[in-house]
Coordinates of C-alpha atoms and ligand atoms in Angstrom, one line a residue:
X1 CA -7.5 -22.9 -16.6
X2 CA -7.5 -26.6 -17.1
X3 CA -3.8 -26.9 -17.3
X4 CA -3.6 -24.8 -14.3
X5 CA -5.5 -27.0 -12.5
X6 CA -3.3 -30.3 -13.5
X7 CA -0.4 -28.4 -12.1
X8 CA -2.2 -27.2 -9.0
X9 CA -2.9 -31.3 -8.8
X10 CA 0.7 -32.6 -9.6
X11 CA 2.0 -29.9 -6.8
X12 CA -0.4 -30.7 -4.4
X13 CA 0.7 -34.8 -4.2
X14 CA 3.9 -33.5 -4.3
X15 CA 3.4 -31.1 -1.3
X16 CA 2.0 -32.6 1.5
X17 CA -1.5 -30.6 2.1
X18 CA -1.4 -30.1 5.7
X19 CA 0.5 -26.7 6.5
X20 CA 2.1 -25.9 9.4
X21 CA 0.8 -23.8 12.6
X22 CA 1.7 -19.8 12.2
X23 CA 2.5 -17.7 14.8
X24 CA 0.4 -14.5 15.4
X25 CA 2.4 -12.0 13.8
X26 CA 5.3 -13.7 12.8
X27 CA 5.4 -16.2 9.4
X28 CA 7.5 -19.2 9.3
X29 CA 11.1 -17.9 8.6
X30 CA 12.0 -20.6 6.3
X31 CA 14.8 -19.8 4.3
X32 CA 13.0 -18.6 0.8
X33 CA 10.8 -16.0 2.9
X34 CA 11.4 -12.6 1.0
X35 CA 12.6 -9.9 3.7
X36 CA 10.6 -6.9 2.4
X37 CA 8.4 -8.4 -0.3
X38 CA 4.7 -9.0 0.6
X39 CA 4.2 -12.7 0.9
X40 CA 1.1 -14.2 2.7
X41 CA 1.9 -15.7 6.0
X42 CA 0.9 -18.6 4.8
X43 CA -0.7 -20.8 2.2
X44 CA -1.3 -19.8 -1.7
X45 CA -1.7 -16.4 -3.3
X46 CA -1.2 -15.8 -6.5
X47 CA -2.9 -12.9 -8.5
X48 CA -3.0 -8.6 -6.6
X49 CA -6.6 -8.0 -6.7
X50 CA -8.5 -4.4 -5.5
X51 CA -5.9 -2.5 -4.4
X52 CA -6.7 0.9 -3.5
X53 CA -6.2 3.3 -1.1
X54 CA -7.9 5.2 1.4
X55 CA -7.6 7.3 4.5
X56 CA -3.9 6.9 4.7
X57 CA -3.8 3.3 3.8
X58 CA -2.7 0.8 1.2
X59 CA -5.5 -1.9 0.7
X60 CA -3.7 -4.9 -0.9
X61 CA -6.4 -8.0 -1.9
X62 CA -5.0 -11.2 -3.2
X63 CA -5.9 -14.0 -5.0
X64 CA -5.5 -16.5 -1.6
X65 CA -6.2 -20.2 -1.1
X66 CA -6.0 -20.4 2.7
X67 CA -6.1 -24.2 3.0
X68 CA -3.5 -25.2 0.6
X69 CA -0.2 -23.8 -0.7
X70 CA -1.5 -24.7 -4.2
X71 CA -3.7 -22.9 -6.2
X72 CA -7.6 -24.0 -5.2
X73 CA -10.8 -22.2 -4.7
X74 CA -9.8 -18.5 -4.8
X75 CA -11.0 -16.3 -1.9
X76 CA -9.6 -12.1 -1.6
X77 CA -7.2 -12.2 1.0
X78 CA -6.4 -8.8 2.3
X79 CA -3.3 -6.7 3.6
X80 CA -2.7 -2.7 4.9
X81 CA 0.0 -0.7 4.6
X82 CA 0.5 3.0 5.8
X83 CA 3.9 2.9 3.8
X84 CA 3.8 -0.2 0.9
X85 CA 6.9 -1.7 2.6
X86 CA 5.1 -2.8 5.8
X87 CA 2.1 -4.8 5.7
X88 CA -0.4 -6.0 8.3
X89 CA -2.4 -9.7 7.1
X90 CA -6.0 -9.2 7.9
X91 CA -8.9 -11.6 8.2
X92 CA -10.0 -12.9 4.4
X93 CA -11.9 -10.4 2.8
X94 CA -14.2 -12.6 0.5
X95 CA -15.0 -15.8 0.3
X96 CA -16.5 -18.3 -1.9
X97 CA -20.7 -18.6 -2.2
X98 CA -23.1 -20.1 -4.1
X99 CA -22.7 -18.1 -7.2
X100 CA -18.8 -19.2 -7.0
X101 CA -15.0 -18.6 -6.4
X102 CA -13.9 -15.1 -6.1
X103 CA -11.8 -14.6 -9.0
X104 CA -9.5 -11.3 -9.5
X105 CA -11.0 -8.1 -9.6
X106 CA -10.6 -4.2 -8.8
X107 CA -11.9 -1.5 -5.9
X108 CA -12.9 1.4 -5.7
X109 CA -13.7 4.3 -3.5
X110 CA -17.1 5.6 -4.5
X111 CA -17.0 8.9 -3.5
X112 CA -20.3 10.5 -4.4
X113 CA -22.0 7.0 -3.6
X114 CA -23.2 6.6 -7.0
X115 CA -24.0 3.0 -5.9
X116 CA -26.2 4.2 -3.1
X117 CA -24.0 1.5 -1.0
X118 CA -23.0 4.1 1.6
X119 CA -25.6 4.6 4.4
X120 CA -25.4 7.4 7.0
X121 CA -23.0 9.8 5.0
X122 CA -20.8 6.7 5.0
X123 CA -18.3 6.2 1.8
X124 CA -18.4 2.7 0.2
X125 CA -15.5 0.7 -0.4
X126 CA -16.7 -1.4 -3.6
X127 CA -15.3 -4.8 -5.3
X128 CA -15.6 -5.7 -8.3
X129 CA -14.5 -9.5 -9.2
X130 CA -15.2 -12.2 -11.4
X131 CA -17.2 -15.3 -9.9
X132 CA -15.9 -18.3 -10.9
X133 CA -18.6 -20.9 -11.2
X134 CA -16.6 -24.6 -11.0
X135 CA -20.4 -26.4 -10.6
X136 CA -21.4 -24.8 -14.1
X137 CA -17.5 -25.2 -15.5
X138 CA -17.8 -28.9 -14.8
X139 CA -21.4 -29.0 -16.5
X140 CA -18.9 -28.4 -19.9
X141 CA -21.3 -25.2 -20.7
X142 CA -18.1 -23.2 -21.3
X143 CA -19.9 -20.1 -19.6
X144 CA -19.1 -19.9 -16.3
X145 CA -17.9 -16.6 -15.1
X146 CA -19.4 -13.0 -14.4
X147 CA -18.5 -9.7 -12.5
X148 CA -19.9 -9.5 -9.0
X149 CA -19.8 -6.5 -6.6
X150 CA -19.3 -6.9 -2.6
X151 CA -19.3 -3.3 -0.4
X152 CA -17.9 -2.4 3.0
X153 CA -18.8 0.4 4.9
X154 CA -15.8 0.2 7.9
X155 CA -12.9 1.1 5.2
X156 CA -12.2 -3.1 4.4
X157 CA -12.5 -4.8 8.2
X158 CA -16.3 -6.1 6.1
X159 CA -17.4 -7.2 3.1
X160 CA -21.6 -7.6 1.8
X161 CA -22.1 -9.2 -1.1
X162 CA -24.2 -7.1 -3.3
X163 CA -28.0 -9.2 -3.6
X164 CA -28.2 -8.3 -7.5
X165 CA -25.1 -10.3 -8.4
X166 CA -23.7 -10.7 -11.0
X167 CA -24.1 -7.3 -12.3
X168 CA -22.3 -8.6 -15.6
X169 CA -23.7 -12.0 -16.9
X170 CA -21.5 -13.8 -19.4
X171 CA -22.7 -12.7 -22.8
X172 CA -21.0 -16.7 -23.9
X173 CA -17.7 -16.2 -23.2
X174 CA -15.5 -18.5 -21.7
X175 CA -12.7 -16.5 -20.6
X176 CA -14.6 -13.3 -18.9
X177 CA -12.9 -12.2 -16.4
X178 CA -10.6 -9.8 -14.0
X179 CA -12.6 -6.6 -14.4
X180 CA -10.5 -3.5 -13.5
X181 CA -12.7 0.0 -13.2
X182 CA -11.9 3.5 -12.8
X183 CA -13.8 6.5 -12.6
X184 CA -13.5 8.1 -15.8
X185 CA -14.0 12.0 -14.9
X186 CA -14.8 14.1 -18.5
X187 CA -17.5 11.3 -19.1
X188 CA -18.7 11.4 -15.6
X189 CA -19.1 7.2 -15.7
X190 CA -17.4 4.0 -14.5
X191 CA -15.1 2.7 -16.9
X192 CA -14.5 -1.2 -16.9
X193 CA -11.7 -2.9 -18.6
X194 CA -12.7 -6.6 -18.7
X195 CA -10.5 -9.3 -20.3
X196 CA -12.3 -11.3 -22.5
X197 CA -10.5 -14.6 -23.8
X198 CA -8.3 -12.8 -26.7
X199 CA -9.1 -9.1 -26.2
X200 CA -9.9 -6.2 -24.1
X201 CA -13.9 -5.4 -23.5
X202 CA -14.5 -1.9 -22.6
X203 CA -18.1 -1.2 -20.2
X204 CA -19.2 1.6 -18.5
X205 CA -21.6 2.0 -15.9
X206 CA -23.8 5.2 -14.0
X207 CA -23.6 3.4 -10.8
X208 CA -21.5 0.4 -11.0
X209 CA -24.9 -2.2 -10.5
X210 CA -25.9 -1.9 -14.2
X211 CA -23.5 -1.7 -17.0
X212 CA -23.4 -0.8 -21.4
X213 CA -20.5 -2.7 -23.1
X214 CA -18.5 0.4 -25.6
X215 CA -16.1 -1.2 -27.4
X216 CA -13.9 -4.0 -27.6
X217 CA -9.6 -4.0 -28.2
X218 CA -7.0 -5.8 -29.5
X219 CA -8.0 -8.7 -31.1
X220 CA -5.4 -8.5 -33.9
X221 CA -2.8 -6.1 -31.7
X222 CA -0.2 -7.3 -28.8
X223 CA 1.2 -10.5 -28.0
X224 CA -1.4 -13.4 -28.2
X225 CA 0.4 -16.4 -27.1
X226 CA -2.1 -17.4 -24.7
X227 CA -4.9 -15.8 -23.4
X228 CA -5.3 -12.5 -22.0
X229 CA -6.0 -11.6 -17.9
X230 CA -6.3 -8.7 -15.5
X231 CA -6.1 -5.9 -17.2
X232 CA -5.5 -2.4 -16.2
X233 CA -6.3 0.8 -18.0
X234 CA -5.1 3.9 -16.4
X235 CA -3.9 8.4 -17.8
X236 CA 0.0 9.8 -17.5
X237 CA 0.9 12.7 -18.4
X238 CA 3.6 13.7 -19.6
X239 CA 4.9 17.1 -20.9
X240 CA 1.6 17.9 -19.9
X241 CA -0.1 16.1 -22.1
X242 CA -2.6 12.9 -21.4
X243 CA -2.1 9.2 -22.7
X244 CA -3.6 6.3 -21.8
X245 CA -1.8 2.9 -20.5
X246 CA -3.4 0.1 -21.0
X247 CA -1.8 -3.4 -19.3
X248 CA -2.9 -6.7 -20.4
X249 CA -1.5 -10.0 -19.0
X250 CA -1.1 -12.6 -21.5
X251 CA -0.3 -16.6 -20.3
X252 CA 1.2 -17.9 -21.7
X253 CA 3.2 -16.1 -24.2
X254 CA 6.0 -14.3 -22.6
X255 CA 8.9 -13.2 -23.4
X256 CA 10.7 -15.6 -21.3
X257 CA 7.9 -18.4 -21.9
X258 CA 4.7 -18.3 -20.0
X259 CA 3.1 -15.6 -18.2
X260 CA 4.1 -11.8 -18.6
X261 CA 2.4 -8.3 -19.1
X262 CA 2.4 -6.3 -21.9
X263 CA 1.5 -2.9 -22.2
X264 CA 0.1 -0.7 -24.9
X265 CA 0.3 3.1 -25.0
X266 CA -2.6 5.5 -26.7
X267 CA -5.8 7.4 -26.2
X268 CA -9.0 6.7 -24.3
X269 CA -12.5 8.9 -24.9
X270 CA -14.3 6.9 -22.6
X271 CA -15.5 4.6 -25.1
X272 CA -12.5 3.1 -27.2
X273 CA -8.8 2.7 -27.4
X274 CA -6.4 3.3 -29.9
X275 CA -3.1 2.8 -29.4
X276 CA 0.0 4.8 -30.6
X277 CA 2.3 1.8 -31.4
X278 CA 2.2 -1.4 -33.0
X279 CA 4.8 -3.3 -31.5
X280 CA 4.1 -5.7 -28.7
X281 CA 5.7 -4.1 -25.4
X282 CA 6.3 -5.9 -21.7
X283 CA 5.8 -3.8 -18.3
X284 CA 8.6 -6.5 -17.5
X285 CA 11.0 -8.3 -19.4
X286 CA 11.5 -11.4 -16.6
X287 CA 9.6 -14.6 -16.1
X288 CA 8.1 -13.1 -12.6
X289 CA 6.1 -10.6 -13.1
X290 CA 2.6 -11.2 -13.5
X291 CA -1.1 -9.8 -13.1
X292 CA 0.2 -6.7 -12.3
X293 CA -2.7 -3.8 -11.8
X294 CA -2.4 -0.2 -10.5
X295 CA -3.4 1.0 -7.0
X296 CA -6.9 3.2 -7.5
X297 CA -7.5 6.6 -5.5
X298 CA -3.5 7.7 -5.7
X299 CA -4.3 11.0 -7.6
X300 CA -1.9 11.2 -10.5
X301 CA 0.9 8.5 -9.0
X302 CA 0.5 5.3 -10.1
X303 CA 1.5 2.6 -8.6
X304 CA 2.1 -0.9 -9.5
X305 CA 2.3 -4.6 -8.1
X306 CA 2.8 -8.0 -9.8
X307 CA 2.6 -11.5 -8.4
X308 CA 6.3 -12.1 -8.6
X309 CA 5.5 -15.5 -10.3
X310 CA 4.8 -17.3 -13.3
X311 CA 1.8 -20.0 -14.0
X312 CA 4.8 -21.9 -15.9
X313 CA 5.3 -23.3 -12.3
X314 CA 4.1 -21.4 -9.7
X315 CA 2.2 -24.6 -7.8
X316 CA 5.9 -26.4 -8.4
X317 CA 8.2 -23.4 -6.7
X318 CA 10.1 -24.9 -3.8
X319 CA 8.2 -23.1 -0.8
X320 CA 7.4 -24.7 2.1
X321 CA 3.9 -23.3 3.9
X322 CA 3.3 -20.3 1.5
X323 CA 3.4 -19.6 -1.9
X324 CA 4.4 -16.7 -3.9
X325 CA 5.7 -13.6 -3.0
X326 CA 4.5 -10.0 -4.7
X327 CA 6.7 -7.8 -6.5
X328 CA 7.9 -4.2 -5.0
X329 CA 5.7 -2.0 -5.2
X330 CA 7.0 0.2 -8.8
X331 CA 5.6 3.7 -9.7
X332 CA 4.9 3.8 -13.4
X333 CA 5.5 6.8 -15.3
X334 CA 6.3 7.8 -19.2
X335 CA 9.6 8.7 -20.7
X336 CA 10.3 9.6 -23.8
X337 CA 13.2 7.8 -26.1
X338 CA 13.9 9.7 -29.3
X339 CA 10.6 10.2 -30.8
X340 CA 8.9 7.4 -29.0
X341 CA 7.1 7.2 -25.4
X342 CA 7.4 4.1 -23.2
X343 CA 6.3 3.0 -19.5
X344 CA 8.7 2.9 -16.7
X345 CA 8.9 1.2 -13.4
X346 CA 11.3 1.8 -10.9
X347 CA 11.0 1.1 -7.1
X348 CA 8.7 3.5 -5.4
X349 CA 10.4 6.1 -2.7
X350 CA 8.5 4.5 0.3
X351 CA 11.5 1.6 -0.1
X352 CA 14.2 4.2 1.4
X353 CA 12.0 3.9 4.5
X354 CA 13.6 0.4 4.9
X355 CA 16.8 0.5 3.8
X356 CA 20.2 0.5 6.3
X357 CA 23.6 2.3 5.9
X358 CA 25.1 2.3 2.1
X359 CA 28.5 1.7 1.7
X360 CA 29.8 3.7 -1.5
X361 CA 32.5 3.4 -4.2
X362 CA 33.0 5.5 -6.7
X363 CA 35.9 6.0 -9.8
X364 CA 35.8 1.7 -10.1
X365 CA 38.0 -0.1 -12.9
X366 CA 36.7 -3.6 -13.9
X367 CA 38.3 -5.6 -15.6
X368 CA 37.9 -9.3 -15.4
X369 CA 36.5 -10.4 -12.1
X370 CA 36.3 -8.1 -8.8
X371 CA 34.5 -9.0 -5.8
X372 CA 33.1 -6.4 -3.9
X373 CA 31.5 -9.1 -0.9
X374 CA 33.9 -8.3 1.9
X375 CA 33.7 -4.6 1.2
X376 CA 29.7 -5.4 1.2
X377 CA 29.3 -7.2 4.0
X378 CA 26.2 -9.0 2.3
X379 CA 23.8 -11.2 4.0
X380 CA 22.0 -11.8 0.6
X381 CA 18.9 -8.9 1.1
X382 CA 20.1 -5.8 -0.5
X383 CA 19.7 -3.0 -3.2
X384 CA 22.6 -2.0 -5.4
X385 CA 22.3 0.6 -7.7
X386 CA 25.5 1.2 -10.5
X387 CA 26.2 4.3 -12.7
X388 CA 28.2 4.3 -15.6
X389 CA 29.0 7.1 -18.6
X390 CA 29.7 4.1 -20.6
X391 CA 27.9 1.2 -20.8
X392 CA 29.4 -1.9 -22.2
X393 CA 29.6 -5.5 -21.8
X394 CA 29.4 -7.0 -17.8
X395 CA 27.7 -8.8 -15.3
X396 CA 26.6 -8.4 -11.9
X397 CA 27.3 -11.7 -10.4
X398 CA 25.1 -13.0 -6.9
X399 CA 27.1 -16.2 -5.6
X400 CA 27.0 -18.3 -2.5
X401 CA 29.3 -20.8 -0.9
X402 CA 28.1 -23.6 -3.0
X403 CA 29.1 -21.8 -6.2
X404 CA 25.2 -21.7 -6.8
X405 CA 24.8 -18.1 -8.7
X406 CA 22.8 -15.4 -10.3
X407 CA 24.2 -13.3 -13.2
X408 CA 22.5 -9.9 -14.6
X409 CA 24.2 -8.4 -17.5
X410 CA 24.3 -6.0 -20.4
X411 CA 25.5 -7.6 -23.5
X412 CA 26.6 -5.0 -25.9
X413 CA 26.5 -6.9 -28.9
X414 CA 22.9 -7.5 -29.3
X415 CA 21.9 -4.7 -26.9
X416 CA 20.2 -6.6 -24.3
X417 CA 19.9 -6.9 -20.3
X418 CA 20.1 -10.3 -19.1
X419 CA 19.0 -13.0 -16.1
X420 CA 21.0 -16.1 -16.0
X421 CA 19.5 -18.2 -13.0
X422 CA 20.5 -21.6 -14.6
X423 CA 23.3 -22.2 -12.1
X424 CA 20.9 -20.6 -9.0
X425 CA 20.4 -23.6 -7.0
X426 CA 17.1 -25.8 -7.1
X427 CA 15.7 -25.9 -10.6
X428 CA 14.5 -29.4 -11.3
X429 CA 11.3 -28.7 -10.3
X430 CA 10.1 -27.7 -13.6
X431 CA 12.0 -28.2 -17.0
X432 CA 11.7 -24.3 -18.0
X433 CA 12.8 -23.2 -15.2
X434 CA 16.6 -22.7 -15.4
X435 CA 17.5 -20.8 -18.5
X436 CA 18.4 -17.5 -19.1
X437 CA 15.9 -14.4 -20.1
X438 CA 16.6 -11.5 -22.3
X439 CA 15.3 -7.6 -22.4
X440 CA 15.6 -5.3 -25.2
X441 CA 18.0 -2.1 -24.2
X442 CA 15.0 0.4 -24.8
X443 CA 17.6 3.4 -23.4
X444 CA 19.7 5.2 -26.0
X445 CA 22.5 7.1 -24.1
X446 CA 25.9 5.5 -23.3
X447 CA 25.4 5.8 -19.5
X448 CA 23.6 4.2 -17.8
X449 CA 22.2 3.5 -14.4
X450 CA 21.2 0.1 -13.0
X451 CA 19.2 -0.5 -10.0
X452 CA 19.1 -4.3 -8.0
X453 CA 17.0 -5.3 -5.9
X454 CA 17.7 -8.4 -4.2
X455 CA 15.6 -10.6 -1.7
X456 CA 16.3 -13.9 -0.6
X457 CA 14.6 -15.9 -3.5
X458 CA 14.6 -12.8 -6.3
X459 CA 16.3 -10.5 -7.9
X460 CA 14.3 -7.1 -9.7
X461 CA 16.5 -5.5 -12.3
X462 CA 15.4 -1.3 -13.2
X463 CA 17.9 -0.3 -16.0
X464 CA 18.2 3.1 -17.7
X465 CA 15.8 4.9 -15.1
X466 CA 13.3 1.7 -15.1
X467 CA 12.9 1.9 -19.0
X468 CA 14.4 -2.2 -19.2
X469 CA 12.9 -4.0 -16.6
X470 CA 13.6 -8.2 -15.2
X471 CA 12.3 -9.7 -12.5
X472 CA 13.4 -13.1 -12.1
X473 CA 13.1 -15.6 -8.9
X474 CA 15.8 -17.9 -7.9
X475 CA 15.7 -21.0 -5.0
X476 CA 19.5 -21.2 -3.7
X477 CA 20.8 -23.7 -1.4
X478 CA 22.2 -21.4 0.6
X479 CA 21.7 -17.5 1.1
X480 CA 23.8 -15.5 -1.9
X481 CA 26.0 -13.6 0.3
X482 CA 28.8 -12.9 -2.5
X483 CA 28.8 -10.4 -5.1
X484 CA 31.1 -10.0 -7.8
X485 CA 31.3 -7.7 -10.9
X486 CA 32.5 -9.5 -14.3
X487 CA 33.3 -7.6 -17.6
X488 CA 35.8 -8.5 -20.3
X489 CA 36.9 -4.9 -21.1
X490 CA 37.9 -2.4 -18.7
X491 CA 34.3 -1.2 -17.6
X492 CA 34.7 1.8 -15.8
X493 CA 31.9 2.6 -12.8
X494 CA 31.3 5.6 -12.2
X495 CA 29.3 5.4 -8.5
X496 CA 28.5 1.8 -6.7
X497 CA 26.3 1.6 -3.9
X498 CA 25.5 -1.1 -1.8
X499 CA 22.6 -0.4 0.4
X500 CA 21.1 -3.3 2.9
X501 CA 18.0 -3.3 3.4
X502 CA 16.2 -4.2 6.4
X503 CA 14.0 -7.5 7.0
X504 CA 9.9 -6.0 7.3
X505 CA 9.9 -8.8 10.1
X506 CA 11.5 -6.8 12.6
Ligands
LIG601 C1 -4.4 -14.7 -13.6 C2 -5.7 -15.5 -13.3 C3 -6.9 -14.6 -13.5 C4 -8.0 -15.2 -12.6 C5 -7.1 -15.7 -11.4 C6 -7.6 -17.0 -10.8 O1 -3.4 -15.2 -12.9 O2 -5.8 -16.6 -14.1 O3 -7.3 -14.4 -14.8 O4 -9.0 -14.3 -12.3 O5 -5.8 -15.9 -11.9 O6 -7.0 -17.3 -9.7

């Protein structure tokens, strides 16, 4: 936390604090706004936070610092969506009080209003989030955070702050935070997954108000570079038969240097995890992925949204009112490679709501360098999906005018997808930022398919039906409106499809 705020300091004298009038429903169009990602119109959001849906919408709470576009005191901010693509900015959800900040946390619909919340047949709407004292952090007690609820009864518009808070004191921890709960339905309980510093704490609760801690995960298993945040633990079936997911963010410690999520797959009884593998797994294999959680009260879809960022330099990124744009939403499932499960993410369906006129090619030779922008017609906001029988070396190459570009690859020789966003445009912002970042081919066949997905300032890379997955972001000088296929062999394509995708502003 402390080196976050040093870097929310250094960006904010290098950022002037004062932001910019917004229009009503319109943000500033500046030239880094993503077209269909969720970004808040403006000022600073980092981490999703109580997502969950009801009555036909989407609920999407964010980690928000209204006043500045650097990371400050958190409130929720708070956005609907009828389709995950379009999304309405509402009033700020919760806001700081004397117990402290409003850290990340989860919602959920109480149904049989086990919290007695609901009045007059009403169903509650409950949050549960970390408080983040900064009076009692500055004291140097090292305990400083616990879990909080706040209710609403009108489906979101507003928020009371439950008078017992907090319902979880900190037992003496000083990372305690980002609790995630679910109804778990064969023990007939509330399940919490908290994060706590350099493992997984599992609680569960009659009522969410008072709650018995079960078990604890993970101390010697996963990544632990840095510490561990907003967790997520969540069933998929598969073949018909149940596994648990558990996600666990970890900054820093990624695979491409500082924050990422890593997953683990295995069993849940309502009291403990154990997990079916030892090796230390990533929802997402870029650098801008983070704090990704699950939508609650989707049935058996789960879906998925990261803060398309990284703490590396997210106060530093070259925005100009706002800060930090969310991933696409991504619906998570299991697949099965050889004799081993893994979590996918690919795009959810809801994006063909939004997407324009494809132009298709199929039966394509590579072989060298071919450029495919005329026949594309690109203005730089687009989704391009490839299939080939036989994968081998290339590069999908995203170039503007300046000669700024992006380059996403397979390399055979070591098996890996790539990100090369050295030569994007603006990177001296942060010494880490321009490099390249590598994912483990986790497919086995020799086809392939590759889905893009590319937005002014990013680029989200699903390979092998979203068993390899990159998202990286990228701050051109000017919009990428060339694209360009590179491969030394002859690489033969078997379908290429360039669909454009239309801006959520209009
Ligand atoms: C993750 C995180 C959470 C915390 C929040 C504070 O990005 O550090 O652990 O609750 O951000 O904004």
């Amino acid at each position: 936390m402390k080196v976050k705020i040093v870097i929310a300091l250094i960006g904010f004298l290098i950022i002037t604090g004062n932001l910019s009038a917004q229009t009503a429903d319109r943000p500033e169009n500046d030239k880094y706004r993503p077209q269909f990602h969720f970004t808040p119109k403006k000022a600073w959001m980092n981490d999703p936070n109580g997502m969950v849906y009801l009555n036909g919408k989407y609920h999407l709470f964010f980690q928000h610092n209204p006043d500045s576009t650097v990371w400050g005191p958190m409130h929720w901010g708070h956005a609907i969506s009828t389709d995950l693509m379009h999304w309405e900015e509402q009033p700020i959800a919760l806001y700081p009080d004397s117990l402290g900040t409003i850290f990340s946390g989860s919602a959920v619909v109480d149904i049989n209003n086990t919290s007695g919340f609901g009045t007059e047949g009403r169903v509650p709407l409950v949050a549960i989030f970390t408080h983040h004292n900064h009076d009692l952090e500055k004291k140097g007690s090292g305990v400083y955070q616990y879990q909080s609820l706040a209710y609403s009864l009108d489906e979101g518009k507003t928020w009371t702050k439950y008078k017992g808070n907090p319902v979880l004191p900190n037992p003496g921890i000083k990372d305690f935070r980002d609790p995630k709960v679910m109804w778990h339905e064969a023990g007939k309980k509330w399940v919490m997954t908290l994060a706590t510093m350099d493992r997984i704490t599992f609680y569960s609760s009659p009522d969410l108000k008072t709650w018995s801690k079960e078990s604890e995960f993970g101390k010697d298993q996963g990544g632990h570079g840095g510490v561990w945040e907003c967790p997520d633990l969540f069933s998929l079936k598969l073949n018909g038969r149940t596994h648990w997911v558990l996600l666990v963010s970890i900054n820093p410690g990624g695979p491409g240097g500082g924050s990422a999520t890593q997953y683990f797959i295995g069993q849940f009884d309502g009291k403990s995890f154990k997990p079916d593998h030892q090796d230390t797994r990533w929802i997402d294999y870029g650098t801008d992925n983070y704090a990704g959680i699950t939508w609650s009260n989707t049935g058996n879809r789960k879906i998925f949204i990261g803060w398309m960022n990284n703490w590396q330099y997210a106060n530093l990124v070259p925005t100009d009112s706002w800060r930090s744009a969310m991933t696409i939403p991504r619906e998570l499932k299991l697949k099965q490679v050889d004799n081993e499960i893994f979590v996918s993410s690919e795009p959810v369906k809801e994006l063909e709501k939004i997407t324009l006129k494809p132009v298709s090619l199929t039966n394509i030779k590579v072989r060298g360098s071919e450029d495919f922008s005329s026949r594309f017609n690109t203005n730089g906001v687009f989704k391009l999906r490839l299939n080939s029988d036989n994968l081998q070396s290339f590069a999908i190459v995203l170039a503007n005018d300046l000669g700024e570009k992006v380059r996403i690859g397979y390399d055979e020789s070591s098996n890996r997808y790539y990100i090369d966003r050295t030569k994007a445009g603006k990177n001296s912002f942060e010494k880490g930022f321009a490099k390249v970042h590598y994912a483990p081919r986790i497919g086995k066949s020799r086809s392939t398919n590759i889905t893009l997905l590319v937005d002014a300032a990013s680029v989200e890379l699903f390979a092998d039906n979203g068993l390899t997955v990159m998202t990286d972001i990228f701050f051109p000088n000017k919009t990428m409106n060339k694209v360009r296929l590179d491969a030394d062999a002859s690489f033969y394509i078997k379908s290429l499809t360039f669909v454009p995708i239309d801006s959520i502003w209009n």
